[in-house]
Coordinates of C-alpha atoms and ligand atoms in Angstrom, one line a residue:
X1 CA 0.8 32.9 0.6
X2 CA -0.1 30.3 -2.1
X3 CA 2.0 27.2 -2.2
X4 CA 2.6 25.3 -5.4
X5 CA 4.4 22.2 -6.6
X6 CA 5.9 22.4 -10.1
X7 CA 7.1 19.1 -11.7
X8 CA 9.4 19.0 -14.7
X9 CA 9.9 15.9 -16.9
X10 CA 13.0 14.5 -18.5
X11 CA 12.8 16.5 -21.8
X12 CA 12.5 19.7 -19.8
X13 CA 15.6 18.9 -17.7
X14 CA 17.8 17.6 -20.6
X15 CA 20.9 19.8 -20.5
X16 CA 21.9 23.1 -18.8
X17 CA 20.2 25.4 -21.3
X18 CA 16.8 23.7 -20.6
X19 CA 17.5 23.7 -16.9
X20 CA 18.0 27.4 -17.2
X21 CA 14.6 27.8 -18.9
X22 CA 13.0 25.7 -16.1
X23 CA 14.7 27.9 -13.5
X24 CA 13.2 31.0 -15.2
X25 CA 9.7 29.5 -14.9
X26 CA 10.3 28.7 -11.2
X27 CA 11.6 32.2 -10.6
X28 CA 8.6 33.7 -12.2
X29 CA 6.3 31.7 -9.8
X30 CA 8.4 32.7 -6.8
X31 CA 8.5 36.3 -7.8
X32 CA 4.7 36.2 -8.2
X33 CA 4.5 35.5 -4.5
X34 CA 4.2 31.7 -4.4
X35 CA 6.0 29.3 -2.1
X36 CA 7.5 26.9 -4.6
X37 CA 8.5 23.2 -4.3
X38 CA 10.0 21.8 -7.6
X39 CA 10.0 18.1 -8.4
X40 CA 12.4 17.1 -11.1
X41 CA 13.0 14.0 -13.4
X42 CA 16.3 12.8 -14.6
X43 CA 17.5 14.1 -18.0
X44 CA 15.6 12.5 -20.9
X45 CA 17.1 9.1 -21.8
X46 CA 19.1 8.9 -18.6
X47 CA 16.9 6.4 -16.7
X48 CA 16.8 4.1 -19.8
X49 CA 20.6 4.3 -19.9
X50 CA 20.9 3.4 -16.2
X51 CA 18.4 0.5 -16.5
X52 CA 20.4 -0.8 -19.4
X53 CA 23.6 -0.8 -17.3
X54 CA 21.9 -2.9 -14.7
X55 CA 20.7 -5.4 -17.3
X56 CA 24.2 -5.6 -18.7
X57 CA 25.7 -6.1 -15.3
X58 CA 23.5 -9.1 -14.5
X59 CA 20.4 -10.7 -16.0
X60 CA 19.2 -11.4 -12.4
X61 CA 20.1 -8.1 -10.6
X62 CA 19.2 -7.4 -7.1
X63 CA 16.2 -4.9 -7.2
X64 CA 17.6 -2.9 -4.2
X65 CA 20.8 -2.3 -6.1
X66 CA 18.9 -1.5 -9.3
X67 CA 17.2 1.3 -7.3
X68 CA 20.5 2.6 -6.1
X69 CA 21.6 2.9 -9.7
X70 CA 18.4 4.3 -11.4
X71 CA 17.7 6.8 -8.6
X72 CA 20.9 8.6 -9.4
X73 CA 19.5 10.5 -12.5
X74 CA 17.2 12.6 -10.4
X75 CA 20.0 13.4 -7.9
X76 CA 22.0 15.1 -10.7
X77 CA 19.1 17.2 -12.0
X78 CA 18.1 18.3 -8.5
X79 CA 21.5 19.6 -7.7
X80 CA 21.9 21.3 -11.1
X81 CA 18.5 23.1 -10.7
X82 CA 19.4 24.3 -7.2
X83 CA 22.7 25.6 -8.5
X84 CA 21.0 27.4 -11.4
X85 CA 18.4 28.9 -9.2
X86 CA 21.0 30.2 -6.8
X87 CA 22.9 31.7 -9.8
X88 CA 19.7 33.7 -10.5
X89 CA 19.8 35.1 -7.0
X90 CA 17.2 32.9 -5.4
X91 CA 17.5 31.2 -2.1
X92 CA 17.2 27.5 -3.1
X93 CA 18.3 24.1 -2.0
X94 CA 17.8 20.5 -2.9
X95 CA 16.7 17.6 -0.7
X96 CA 17.1 13.9 -1.6
X97 CA 14.3 11.3 -1.5
X98 CA 15.6 9.6 1.7
X99 CA 15.0 12.9 3.6
X100 CA 11.4 13.2 2.5
X101 CA 9.6 10.3 1.2
X102 CA 9.0 6.9 2.9
X103 CA 8.0 3.9 0.8
X104 CA 7.3 0.2 1.1
X105 CA 9.9 -2.4 0.1
X106 CA 8.6 -3.2 -3.4
X107 CA 11.9 -2.1 -5.0
X108 CA 11.6 -0.9 -8.6
X109 CA 7.9 -0.2 -8.1
X110 CA 7.6 1.1 -4.6
X111 CA 4.5 2.7 -3.1
X112 CA 4.6 5.8 -1.0
X113 CA 3.8 5.4 2.7
X114 CA 4.4 8.9 4.1
X115 CA 6.0 12.3 3.5
X116 CA 8.3 13.8 6.1
X117 CA 7.8 17.4 5.1
X118 CA 8.4 19.4 8.3
X119 CA 11.9 20.7 7.4
X120 CA 11.0 21.4 3.8
X121 CA 7.8 23.1 5.0
X122 CA 9.8 25.5 7.2
X123 CA 12.1 26.2 4.3
X124 CA 9.2 27.2 2.1
X125 CA 7.7 29.4 4.8
X126 CA 11.2 31.1 5.0
X127 CA 11.1 31.9 1.3
X128 CA 13.4 29.2 0.0
X129 CA 12.7 27.3 -3.2
X130 CA 12.8 23.6 -2.5
X131 CA 14.1 21.2 -5.2
X132 CA 13.1 17.6 -4.8
X133 CA 14.1 14.6 -6.9
X134 CA 11.2 12.7 -8.3
X135 CA 11.0 8.9 -8.6
X136 CA 13.0 8.2 -5.4
X137 CA 12.3 7.6 -1.7
X138 CA 13.5 5.4 1.2
X139 CA 12.1 2.0 2.2
X140 CA 11.2 0.9 5.8
X141 CA 14.5 -1.0 5.8
X142 CA 16.4 2.3 5.0
X143 CA 17.2 1.4 1.4
X144 CA 16.8 3.7 -1.6
X145 CA 13.6 2.8 -3.5
X146 CA 12.1 4.0 -6.8
X147 CA 8.5 4.4 -7.7
X148 CA 8.2 2.7 -11.1
X149 CA 8.8 4.3 -14.5
X150 CA 7.2 7.7 -14.8
X151 CA 7.1 7.9 -11.0
X152 CA 8.2 11.5 -10.7
X153 CA 4.5 12.5 -11.4
X154 CA 3.5 10.5 -8.3
X155 CA 6.3 12.1 -6.3
X156 CA 5.0 15.5 -7.3
X157 CA 1.4 14.8 -6.4
X158 CA 2.5 13.2 -3.1
X159 CA 4.6 16.2 -2.2
X160 CA 1.7 18.5 -3.1
X161 CA -0.6 16.5 -0.9
X162 CA 1.9 16.2 2.0
X163 CA 2.7 19.9 1.9
X164 CA -0.9 21.0 1.5
X165 CA -0.1 22.8 -1.7
X166 CA -2.8 24.8 -3.5
X167 CA -2.0 23.1 -6.8
X168 CA 0.4 20.8 -8.6
X169 CA 1.5 21.7 -12.1
X170 CA 3.1 18.9 -14.3
X171 CA 5.3 20.5 -16.9
X172 CA 6.0 18.3 -19.9
X173 CA 7.0 18.2 -23.6
X174 CA 3.4 18.5 -25.0
X175 CA 0.8 21.2 -24.4
X176 CA -1.3 19.0 -22.1
X177 CA -3.5 16.0 -22.3
X178 CA -4.8 15.2 -25.8
X179 CA -7.5 13.0 -27.1
X180 CA -4.7 10.6 -27.9
X181 CA -0.9 10.6 -28.2
X182 CA -0.2 13.6 -30.4
X183 CA 3.1 12.0 -31.5
X184 CA 1.2 9.4 -33.5
X185 CA -2.0 11.3 -34.4
X186 CA -1.2 14.8 -35.5
X187 CA -4.9 15.6 -35.5
X188 CA -5.2 14.8 -31.8
X189 CA -7.1 17.5 -30.0
X190 CA -5.9 19.2 -26.8
X191 CA -8.4 18.9 -23.9
X192 CA -9.0 21.9 -21.7
X193 CA -10.1 19.6 -19.0
X194 CA -10.5 15.9 -18.4
X195 CA -12.0 14.1 -15.4
X196 CA -9.9 12.3 -12.8
X197 CA -11.7 9.1 -13.7
X198 CA -11.0 9.3 -17.4
X199 CA -7.4 10.3 -16.8
X200 CA -7.0 7.4 -14.4
X201 CA -8.4 5.0 -17.0
X202 CA -6.4 6.5 -19.9
X203 CA -3.1 6.3 -17.8
X204 CA -3.7 2.8 -16.8
X205 CA -4.1 1.6 -20.4
X206 CA -1.0 3.4 -21.7
X207 CA -1.3 7.2 -22.0
X208 CA 2.0 7.9 -20.4
X209 CA 1.6 11.6 -20.0
X210 CA 0.8 11.0 -16.3
X211 CA 1.7 7.9 -14.2
X212 CA -1.5 6.1 -13.2
X213 CA -0.8 6.3 -9.4
X214 CA -0.3 10.1 -9.6
X215 CA -3.9 10.5 -10.9
X216 CA -5.4 8.1 -8.3
X217 CA -3.6 10.0 -5.5
X218 CA -4.7 13.4 -6.8
X219 CA -8.3 12.2 -7.1
X220 CA -8.3 10.9 -3.5
X221 CA -6.7 14.1 -2.2
X222 CA -8.9 16.4 -4.4
X223 CA -5.8 18.1 -5.6
X224 CA -5.8 20.7 -8.3
X225 CA -3.7 19.0 -11.0
X226 CA -2.7 20.5 -14.3
X227 CA -0.6 19.3 -17.2
X228 CA 1.1 21.9 -19.3
X229 CA 4.0 22.7 -21.6
X230 CA 7.4 23.7 -20.2
X231 CA 8.3 25.1 -23.7
X232 CA 5.2 27.3 -24.5
X233 CA 3.1 29.6 -22.4
X234 CA -0.4 28.0 -22.6
X235 CA -3.0 27.0 -20.0
X236 CA -2.7 23.2 -20.6
X237 CA -5.2 20.7 -19.2
X238 CA -6.9 20.6 -15.8
X239 CA -7.7 17.3 -14.3
X240 CA -11.1 17.8 -12.6
X241 CA -14.1 16.1 -10.9
X242 CA -16.8 15.3 -13.4
X243 CA -19.2 18.0 -12.2
X244 CA -16.6 20.7 -13.0
X245 CA -16.2 19.7 -16.7
X246 CA -19.0 22.0 -17.9
X247 CA -17.1 25.0 -16.5
X248 CA -14.4 24.4 -19.1
X249 CA -16.8 24.6 -22.0
X250 CA -16.2 21.0 -22.8
X251 CA -18.5 19.4 -25.3
X252 CA -19.6 16.0 -23.9
X253 CA -18.3 13.3 -26.2
X254 CA -19.0 9.6 -25.8
X255 CA -15.3 8.9 -26.2
X256 CA -12.8 11.3 -24.6
X257 CA -9.6 9.6 -25.4
X258 CA -7.8 6.7 -27.0
X259 CA -4.6 5.0 -25.6
X260 CA -2.4 2.1 -26.6
X261 CA 0.0 -0.2 -24.8
X262 CA 2.6 -2.2 -26.6
X263 CA 4.0 -3.7 -23.5
X264 CA 1.8 -6.7 -23.1
X265 CA 2.1 -10.3 -24.1
X266 CA -0.6 -12.8 -24.8
X267 CA -0.6 -16.4 -23.4
X268 CA -3.0 -19.1 -24.5
X269 CA -3.5 -22.4 -22.7
X270 CA -5.3 -25.1 -24.7
X271 CA -7.0 -28.2 -23.5
X272 CA -7.6 -27.0 -19.9
X273 CA -9.8 -29.5 -18.1
X274 CA -13.1 -27.6 -17.5
X275 CA -14.9 -27.3 -14.2
X276 CA -15.7 -24.7 -11.6
X277 CA -12.1 -24.5 -10.4
X278 CA -10.4 -24.3 -13.8
X279 CA -9.5 -20.6 -14.0
X280 CA -8.5 -20.5 -10.3
X281 CA -5.9 -23.3 -11.0
X282 CA -4.4 -21.2 -13.7
X283 CA -4.5 -17.7 -12.1
X284 CA -3.9 -18.4 -8.4
X285 CA -0.2 -19.3 -9.0
X286 CA 0.3 -16.2 -11.2
X287 CA -1.3 -14.0 -8.6
X288 CA 0.7 -15.5 -5.8
X289 CA 3.9 -14.7 -7.8
X290 CA 2.7 -11.1 -8.2
X291 CA 2.2 -11.4 -12.0
X292 CA -0.6 -9.0 -13.1
X293 CA -3.1 -10.6 -15.5
X294 CA -5.2 -8.3 -17.6
X295 CA -7.4 -9.3 -20.5
X296 CA -8.9 -12.8 -20.0
X297 CA -10.9 -14.7 -22.6
X298 CA -12.3 -18.2 -21.8
X299 CA -13.7 -20.3 -24.7
X300 CA -16.8 -22.4 -24.2
X301 CA -15.9 -26.1 -23.5
X302 CA -15.6 -28.3 -26.6
X303 CA -17.0 -31.8 -27.0
X304 CA -14.0 -33.2 -25.1
X305 CA -14.9 -31.1 -22.1
X306 CA -11.8 -28.9 -22.2
X307 CA -11.5 -25.1 -22.6
X308 CA -8.9 -22.7 -24.0
X309 CA -7.8 -19.8 -21.8
X310 CA -6.2 -16.6 -23.3
X311 CA -4.9 -13.8 -21.2
X312 CA -2.3 -11.0 -21.2
X313 CA 0.6 -10.2 -18.8
X314 CA 3.1 -7.4 -18.9
X315 CA 5.7 -8.2 -21.6
X316 CA 8.5 -8.0 -19.0
X317 CA 6.7 -10.7 -16.9
X318 CA 6.3 -13.1 -19.8
X319 CA 9.3 -15.4 -19.1
X320 CA 8.4 -15.7 -15.4
X321 CA 4.7 -16.4 -16.2
X322 CA 5.7 -19.1 -18.7
X323 CA 8.0 -20.6 -16.2
X324 CA 5.3 -20.7 -13.6
X325 CA 2.8 -22.3 -15.9
X326 CA 5.3 -24.9 -17.0
X327 CA 6.0 -25.8 -13.3
X328 CA 2.2 -26.0 -12.5
X329 CA 1.4 -28.0 -15.6
X330 CA 0.4 -31.1 -13.8
X331 CA -1.8 -29.4 -11.2
X332 CA -3.5 -27.1 -13.8
X333 CA -3.9 -29.8 -16.4
X334 CA -3.6 -28.4 -19.9
X335 CA -2.3 -29.6 -23.3
X336 CA -0.3 -26.8 -24.7
X337 CA 0.9 -23.2 -23.9
X338 CA 1.5 -20.7 -26.7
X339 CA 2.5 -17.0 -26.4
X340 CA 2.6 -13.9 -28.6
X341 CA 4.4 -10.6 -27.8
X342 CA 3.5 -9.0 -31.1
X343 CA 0.3 -7.6 -29.8
X344 CA -1.0 -4.2 -28.7
X345 CA -3.9 -3.2 -26.5
X346 CA -5.8 -0.3 -27.9
X347 CA -8.5 1.3 -25.6
X348 CA -11.2 3.9 -26.0
X349 CA -12.2 5.8 -22.8
X350 CA -15.0 8.2 -21.9
X351 CA -17.5 8.8 -19.0
X352 CA -20.1 9.4 -21.8
X353 CA -20.1 5.7 -22.5
X354 CA -22.3 5.1 -19.4
X355 CA -25.2 6.7 -21.2
X356 CA -24.5 5.7 -24.8
X357 CA -24.8 2.3 -26.4
X358 CA -22.9 1.3 -29.5
X359 CA -19.4 2.4 -28.5
X360 CA -18.0 -1.1 -28.8
X361 CA -19.8 -1.7 -32.1
X362 CA -18.4 1.4 -33.6
X363 CA -14.9 0.3 -32.6
X364 CA -15.2 -3.2 -34.0
X365 CA -16.7 -1.9 -37.3
X366 CA -14.0 0.7 -37.7
X367 CA -11.2 -1.8 -37.2
X368 CA -12.9 -4.5 -39.2
X369 CA -13.3 -2.2 -42.2
X370 CA -9.5 -1.7 -42.2
X371 CA -9.0 -5.5 -42.0
X372 CA -7.5 -5.2 -38.4
X373 CA -7.9 -8.5 -36.6
X374 CA -9.1 -8.4 -33.0
X375 CA -7.6 -11.1 -30.8
X376 CA -9.6 -10.3 -27.6
X377 CA -11.9 -7.7 -26.1
X378 CA -12.4 -6.4 -22.6
X379 CA -14.5 -3.6 -21.2
X380 CA -15.1 -1.5 -18.0
X381 CA -17.9 0.9 -17.4
X382 CA -16.0 3.7 -19.2
X383 CA -13.6 1.8 -21.4
X384 CA -13.5 -0.7 -24.3
X385 CA -10.1 -2.4 -25.0
X386 CA -9.1 -4.7 -27.8
X387 CA -5.9 -6.7 -28.5
X388 CA -4.7 -6.4 -32.0
X389 CA -1.4 -7.2 -33.9
X390 CA 1.3 -4.7 -32.9
X391 CA 2.0 -3.6 -36.5
X392 CA -1.4 -2.1 -36.8
X393 CA -1.2 0.1 -33.6
X394 CA -0.8 3.4 -35.3
X395 CA -3.4 2.7 -38.0
X396 CA -5.9 1.5 -35.4
X397 CA -5.5 4.6 -33.2
X398 CA -5.9 6.9 -36.2
X399 CA -8.9 5.1 -37.5
X400 CA -10.6 5.1 -34.1
X401 CA -9.8 8.7 -33.5
X402 CA -11.7 9.6 -36.7
X403 CA -14.5 7.1 -36.1
X404 CA -15.4 8.8 -32.8
X405 CA -15.3 12.3 -34.2
X406 CA -12.2 13.3 -32.3
X407 CA -10.0 14.8 -35.1
X408 CA -9.2 18.4 -34.7
X409 CA -10.7 20.1 -37.7
X410 CA -8.0 22.7 -38.1
X411 CA -4.9 20.5 -37.6
X412 CA -2.7 19.4 -40.5
Ligands
LIG1 P1 7.8 13.6 -19.0 O1 9.2 13.3 -19.3 O2 7.6 15.1 -19.1 O3 7.3 13.0 -17.8 P2 6.5 11.6 -20.7 O4 7.3 11.2 -21.9 O5 6.5 10.8 -19.5 O6 7.0 13.1 -20.3 O7 5.0 11.9 -21.1 C1 4.7 12.8 -22.1 C2 4.4 12.1 -23.4 O8 3.2 11.3 -23.3 C3 4.2 12.9 -24.6 O9 5.4 13.3 -25.2 C4 3.3 12.1 -25.5 O10 4.0 11.5 -26.5 C5 2.8 11.0 -24.6 N1 1.3 10.8 -24.6 C6 0.7 9.6 -24.7 N2 -0.6 9.8 -24.7 C7 -0.9 11.2 -24.5 C8 -2.0 12.0 -24.4 N3 -3.3 11.5 -24.5 N4 -1.9 13.3 -24.3 C9 -0.6 13.8 -24.2 N5 0.5 13.1 -24.3 C10 0.4 11.8 -24.4
LIG2 N1 13.2 9.3 -14.6 C1 12.1 8.3 -14.3 C2 11.7 7.6 -15.5 O1 12.2 7.9 -16.6 C3 11.0 8.9 -13.6 C4 10.2 10.0 -14.4 O2 10.8 10.6 -15.2 O3 9.0 10.2 -14.1 O4 10.9 6.7 -15.5
LIG3 MG1 6.6 11.0 -17.5

């Protein structure tokens, strides 16, 4: 009997009417002869609300207690879905994260270590629908832990891998994965398929339709992962290995997708004494403190033998990073530190870039023609990213979408 994991996001779970619609989809899959494990998110807006409570309670909250608070949203929706399924005549029950999913101790952004799926497995074999809260697990110390924002996607993929499911369907509030966020570019095109590698890169630079870790895990486990709408009956987007793309009739474009991330901040250190160890003196203390540094630009040394270093950190980490740099001022040796949070990272991604020159040039020209200033540039084998002023985000994404020929011809 096929076994599937169905994951429903916050918009799909927002209120009893929507939970009823979710239950109907679950019932249809169970009636079709599948063993079904459902992973649910908190109701839309609920996690934001809970995070805000923690911030109001204390500016320096204990991350273990933060997890106790924010994990509660998924507990509510799990129970409500199980009740609704039972009301439809199905055998169904909920489990909580502590019964199933073991994590490390990085509270607020924990990684999954193992799935304890034996009891749930037996329930599925016995014909029961299993409802599992996304986002939450239990640390080695026995404390509730959460997997980072958007983490229910990763819970779903981990459950699918741990239960040896035949596929994992991620139901959300759009029809699937588009060439860019359809909420800011109405001409964005729905992709029938996208490679694991491209999806991983798109997610890591801001396309929040799937949490980055969920894609990495699905890729390693060779899991059949699909993104589709919980409101319309449509096939959605398959995430596939590169060699399977052709099977979906996908035209090979140089750029597959465009993503943006407004949650970064730029730091510039001027007058850093140059020499082989200069960048290490700056970045080692940040790395030791677990601050993730992304885009890095180092200027050539001036006549006075000093360099300027510009780099980005997650906006939420900016105060901590500035604090660290101030404390290490003497050992690093710099003149001034400045910062800017009004920036956005816009990225174009595509496996076709490997065999096509000129992708970056097209990007710079398209942005330049619109008078959009580029602060910094970074590339990978299948991605080019630029830092631009935040106010220009929407314009930049639209302009690039057109420049790379991604606009859907028939869209409004
Ligand atoms: P869920 O609550 O179902 O997990 P999310 O809000 O986390 O939903 O993710 C879905 C949202 O991701 C969409 O509503 C859309 O605005 C956004 N998004 C960003 N980039 C893309 C993209 N390339 N394709 C589809 N959706 C995208
Ligand atoms: N509810 C959590 C969040 O909003 C997890 C998720 O929905 O994926 O981040
Ligand atoms: Mg999500």
